[in-house]
Amino acid sequence: MGSLSASWTAALLNDKKYADLTMICDGKSYTVHKAVVCSRSPVLAAACGNVVYEETTSGTVEVTVTSHRIFELVLKFLYTGSLGTYEERTSRANELVWSQSTESSCEDDATRTYRSVNAPLLLFIRLFQVADYYQIDHMKTEVCKELKLTAGLYWIMSSPTWPDWGKEIPNRLFECFADIVREAFEVSPPSEHRLQEALADLLEYHVAQFVKSDAFLGLAQDCPTFVQAVMSQELARLNGQSALHDLPAFGSILTSQSDGTVVAEHGSR
């Protein structure tokens, strides 16, 4: 978390007496301490410490990369090293899904339900995006860790919506998950694999279903490296085990091209 003690900076989160920087997001103003936020983010340090930048002279930073709901969790991390409580994250995740649903008036109730299950994943991806933008590397690591620990529960725990949750996952839920994966690839640079690997880990117990879904075929076209990561992790997990899952032959689904890309064979499932 840097040279400043997290316990000491946490006490400053709600103490604005010596705050000396204003950050504006979605029209909301947040008064913060340069010593705290700049010590965590090289990007903010550069913006506030170089006379070339307007932020240095104005004492104001405009945050345009995310919404204020996400930014408030980012600020909490900068001061405390925590991404918020489970309840806080759940509330923000539900707000994200609600905002998407209102934007997509044609979305049916079933799709909204499936999106709500994947809402924590969307929240972590948006947090990762901000952490990458401001070069808060420790936050990126923490996001991936929490994604595995908390969002993964939505895939393995019993649910009143689907009594046989651990046995069969609706295809539309995989489709919503595929949308999450696509967004993850959009917000993280090609050299950054932590987010994609964390998402691939979530499919550990559902690969057999996933490879038979339409979502798998779509991702094989759009995000072939993610599909390769899923397959590699499954092969590694099954290595040495005598009983294999009911997986289709990999070669009948994915065809490697000379340039290294992977193409889905839509006729073989």
Tab-separated table of N, CA and C in Angstrom, residues 41-113:
chain	number	residue	atom	x	y	z
A	41	SER	N	-0.951	6.362	-6.047
A	41	SER	CA	-1.126	6.394	-7.497
A	41	SER	C	-0.066	7.250	-8.181
A	42	PRO	N	0.810	6.645	-8.989
A	42	PRO	CA	1.809	7.421	-9.736
A	42	PRO	C	1.170	8.427	-10.692
A	43	VAL	N	-0.004	8.091	-11.201
A	43	VAL	CA	-0.680	8.990	-12.137
A	43	VAL	C	-1.141	10.256	-11.420
A	44	LEU	N	-1.745	10.093	-10.254
A	44	LEU	CA	-2.165	11.269	-9.487
A	44	LEU	C	-0.962	12.056	-8.990
A	45	ALA	N	0.112	11.362	-8.640
A	45	ALA	CA	1.332	12.041	-8.186
A	45	ALA	C	1.895	12.922	-9.291
A	46	ALA	N	1.882	12.404	-10.525
A	46	ALA	CA	2.393	13.173	-11.662
A	46	ALA	C	1.495	14.376	-11.956
A	47	ALA	N	0.178	14.157	-11.864
A	47	ALA	CA	-0.768	15.238	-12.161
A	47	ALA	C	-0.690	16.362	-11.142
A	48	CYS	N	-0.417	16.005	-9.894
A	48	CYS	CA	-0.403	17.015	-8.829
A	48	CYS	C	0.979	17.582	-8.548
A	49	GLY	N	2.008	17.007	-9.155
A	49	GLY	CA	3.359	17.441	-8.840
A	49	GLY	C	4.110	18.070	-9.989
A	50	ASN	N	3.406	18.327	-11.084
A	50	ASN	CA	4.049	18.892	-12.265
A	50	ASN	C	3.300	20.154	-12.677
A	51	VAL	N	3.992	21.262	-12.740
A	51	VAL	CA	3.344	22.544	-13.046
A	51	VAL	C	2.775	22.567	-14.456
A	52	VAL	N	3.177	21.611	-15.293
A	52	VAL	CA	2.648	21.553	-16.655
A	52	VAL	C	1.154	21.225	-16.634
A	53	TYR	N	0.734	20.457	-15.624
A	53	TYR	CA	-0.647	20.013	-15.556
A	53	TYR	C	-1.514	21.008	-14.794
A	54	GLU	N	-2.742	21.169	-15.286
A	54	GLU	CA	-3.690	22.101	-14.670
A	54	GLU	C	-3.999	21.711	-13.229
A	55	GLU	N	-3.995	20.378	-12.955
A	55	GLU	CA	-4.341	19.908	-11.617
A	55	GLU	C	-3.398	20.469	-10.547
A	56	THR	N	-2.143	20.700	-10.946
A	56	THR	CA	-1.162	21.196	-9.978
A	56	THR	C	-1.517	22.586	-9.484
A	57	THR	N	-1.962	23.438	-10.391
A	57	THR	CA	-2.260	24.823	-10.012
A	57	THR	C	-3.693	25.011	-9.527
A	58	SER	N	-4.621	24.198	-10.039
A	58	SER	CA	-6.026	24.375	-9.665
A	58	SER	C	-6.398	23.643	-8.384
A	59	GLY	N	-5.629	22.613	-8.055
A	59	GLY	CA	-5.968	21.815	-6.874
A	59	GLY	C	-7.212	20.969	-7.068
A	60	THR	N	-7.551	20.723	-8.345
A	60	THR	CA	-8.752	19.952	-8.672
A	60	THR	C	-8.426	18.892	-9.721
A	61	VAL	N	-8.944	17.695	-9.525
A	61	VAL	CA	-8.763	16.598	-10.488
A	61	VAL	C	-10.129	16.117	-10.940
A	62	GLU	N	-10.341	16.095	-12.245
A	62	GLU	CA	-11.584	15.565	-12.809
A	62	GLU	C	-11.435	14.068	-13.042
A	63	VAL	N	-12.349	13.294	-12.505
A	63	VAL	CA	-12.345	11.842	-12.686
A	63	VAL	C	-13.414	11.479	-13.700
A	64	THR	N	-12.979	11.035	-14.884
A	64	THR	CA	-13.924	10.740	-15.963
A	64	THR	C	-13.947	9.270	-16.349
A	65	VAL	N	-13.092	8.476	-15.744
A	65	VAL	CA	-12.954	7.080	-16.147
A	65	VAL	C	-14.020	6.182	-15.547
A	66	THR	N	-14.776	6.664	-14.559
A	66	THR	CA	-15.760	5.822	-13.887
A	66	THR	C	-16.872	6.658	-13.279
A	67	SER	N	-17.842	5.993	-12.669
A	67	SER	CA	-18.946	6.680	-11.998
A	67	SER	C	-18.587	6.966	-10.547
A	68	HIS	N	-19.358	7.844	-9.918
A	68	HIS	CA	-19.048	8.206	-8.530
A	68	HIS	C	-19.239	7.016	-7.587
A	69	ARG	N	-20.149	6.102	-7.925
A	69	ARG	CA	-20.365	4.939	-7.059
A	69	ARG	C	-19.120	4.060	-7.001
A	70	ILE	N	-18.491	3.865	-8.145
A	70	ILE	CA	-17.258	3.077	-8.190
A	70	ILE	C	-16.111	3.860	-7.571
A	71	PHE	N	-16.065	5.155	-7.870
A	71	PHE	CA	-14.962	5.977	-7.380
A	71	PHE	C	-14.919	6.030	-5.854
A	72	GLU	N	-16.071	5.993	-5.218
A	72	GLU	CA	-16.090	6.020	-3.757
A	72	GLU	C	-15.428	4.783	-3.155
A	73	LEU	N	-15.574	3.641	-3.817
A	73	LEU	CA	-14.882	2.433	-3.363
A	73	LEU	C	-13.379	2.540	-3.616
A	74	VAL	N	-13.022	3.182	-4.727
A	74	VAL	CA	-11.596	3.390	-5.027
A	74	VAL	C	-10.967	4.285	-3.960
A	75	LEU	N	-11.654	5.365	-3.609
A	75	LEU	CA	-11.144	6.247	-2.559
A	75	LEU	C	-10.971	5.491	-1.246
A	76	LYS	N	-11.937	4.656	-0.939
A	76	LYS	CA	-11.848	3.882	0.296
A	76	LYS	C	-10.604	3.004	0.274
A	77	PHE	N	-10.300	2.417	-0.879
A	77	PHE	CA	-9.107	1.585	-0.975
A	77	PHE	C	-7.840	2.416	-0.811
A	78	LEU	N	-7.806	3.582	-1.427
A	78	LEU	CA	-6.624	4.438	-1.326
A	78	LEU	C	-6.312	4.803	0.126
A	79	TYR	N	-7.350	4.956	0.926
A	79	TYR	CA	-7.159	5.349	2.328
A	79	TYR	C	-6.997	4.153	3.269
A	80	THR	N	-7.672	3.041	2.968
A	80	THR	CA	-7.722	1.940	3.937
A	80	THR	C	-7.087	0.644	3.470
A	81	GLY	N	-6.886	0.509	2.154
A	81	GLY	CA	-6.392	-0.763	1.628
A	81	GLY	C	-7.486	-1.800	1.503
A	82	SER	N	-8.741	-1.385	1.696
A	82	SER	CA	-9.886	-2.294	1.616
A	82	SER	C	-10.817	-1.851	0.492
A	83	LEU	N	-11.445	-2.825	-0.162
A	83	LEU	CA	-12.404	-2.528	-1.225
A	83	LEU	C	-13.825	-2.384	-0.684
A	84	GLY	N	-13.938	-2.205	0.606
A	84	GLY	CA	-15.252	-2.057	1.217
A	84	GLY	C	-15.776	-3.372	1.746
A	85	THR	N	-16.848	-3.299	2.499
A	85	THR	CA	-17.448	-4.503	3.047
A	85	THR	C	-18.217	-5.246	1.958
A	86	TYR	N	-18.555	-6.483	2.249
A	86	TYR	CA	-19.355	-7.276	1.316
A	86	TYR	C	-20.682	-6.576	1.037
A	87	GLU	N	-21.291	-6.012	2.073
A	87	GLU	CA	-22.572	-5.327	1.910
A	87	GLU	C	-22.428	-4.088	1.019
A	88	GLU	N	-21.338	-3.345	1.209
A	88	GLU	CA	-21.112	-2.155	0.381
A	88	GLU	C	-20.941	-2.537	-1.085
A	89	ARG	N	-20.155	-3.568	-1.325
A	89	ARG	CA	-19.924	-3.988	-2.711
A	89	ARG	C	-21.196	-4.534	-3.352
A	90	THR	N	-21.974	-5.276	-2.580
A	90	THR	CA	-23.227	-5.821	-3.108
A	90	THR	C	-24.180	-4.702	-3.505
A	91	SER	N	-24.259	-3.670	-2.676
A	91	SER	CA	-25.125	-2.533	-2.965
A	91	SER	C	-24.684	-1.838	-4.247
A	92	ARG	N	-23.384	-1.604	-4.395
A	92	ARG	CA	-22.878	-0.934	-5.603
A	92	ARG	C	-23.076	-1.814	-6.842
A	93	ALA	N	-22.893	-3.115	-6.673
A	93	ALA	CA	-23.069	-4.037	-7.799
A	93	ALA	C	-24.519	-4.034	-8.277
A	94	ASN	N	-25.452	-4.043	-7.342
A	94	ASN	CA	-26.870	-4.010	-7.709
A	94	ASN	C	-27.236	-2.703	-8.406
A	95	GLU	N	-26.604	-1.615	-7.994
A	95	GLU	CA	-26.845	-0.326	-8.645
A	95	GLU	C	-26.360	-0.358	-10.096
A	96	LEU	N	-25.249	-1.043	-10.327
A	96	LEU	CA	-24.732	-1.171	-11.690
A	96	LEU	C	-25.718	-1.912	-12.583
A	97	VAL	N	-26.238	-3.029	-12.066
A	97	VAL	CA	-27.198	-3.821	-12.838
A	97	VAL	C	-28.471	-3.031	-13.092
A	98	TRP	N	-28.930	-2.292	-12.079
A	98	TRP	CA	-30.143	-1.491	-12.247
A	98	TRP	C	-29.955	-0.422	-13.321
A	99	SER	N	-28.786	0.218	-13.320
A	99	SER	CA	-28.539	1.258	-14.325
A	99	SER	C	-28.498	0.661	-15.722
A	100	GLN	N	-27.933	-0.549	-15.856
A	100	GLN	CA	-27.909	-1.207	-17.161
A	100	GLN	C	-29.315	-1.592	-17.608
A	101	SER	N	-30.126	-2.067	-16.651
A	101	SER	CA	-31.482	-2.502	-16.981
A	101	SER	C	-32.334	-1.340	-17.451
A	102	THR	N	-32.182	-0.182	-16.815
A	102	THR	CA	-32.969	0.988	-17.213
A	102	THR	C	-32.529	1.492	-18.579
A	103	GLU	N	-31.249	1.282	-18.914
A	103	GLU	CA	-30.763	1.680	-20.229
A	103	GLU	C	-31.261	0.722	-21.316
A	104	SER	N	-31.487	-0.549	-20.941
A	104	SER	CA	-31.950	-1.556	-21.901
A	104	SER	C	-33.403	-1.909	-21.583
A	105	SER	N	-34.318	-1.104	-22.065
A	105	SER	CA	-35.731	-1.296	-21.738
A	105	SER	C	-36.284	-2.588	-22.326
A	106	CYS	N	-35.634	-3.136	-23.368
A	106	CYS	CA	-36.140	-4.345	-24.015
A	106	CYS	C	-35.694	-5.613	-23.281
A	107	GLU	N	-34.900	-5.481	-22.242
A	107	GLU	CA	-34.378	-6.624	-21.506
A	107	GLU	C	-35.492	-7.277	-20.687
A	108	ASP	N	-35.613	-8.614	-20.787
A	108	ASP	CA	-36.675	-9.289	-20.038
A	108	ASP	C	-36.240	-9.572	-18.605
A	109	ASP	N	-37.210	-10.007	-17.795
A	109	ASP	CA	-36.950	-10.229	-16.370
A	109	ASP	C	-35.909	-11.308	-16.138
A	110	ALA	N	-35.936	-12.365	-16.956
A	110	ALA	CA	-34.976	-13.459	-16.785
A	110	ALA	C	-33.549	-12.968	-16.992
A	111	THR	N	-33.352	-12.155	-18.033
A	111	THR	CA	-32.007	-11.635	-18.302
A	111	THR	C	-31.545	-10.729	-17.167
A	112	ARG	N	-32.452	-9.918	-16.619
A	112	ARG	CA	-32.098	-9.063	-15.483
A	112	ARG	C	-31.668	-9.916	-14.289
A	113	THR	N	-32.362	-11.030	-14.092
A	113	THR	CA	-32.011	-11.921	-12.979
A	113	THR	C	-30.624	-12.505	-13.172
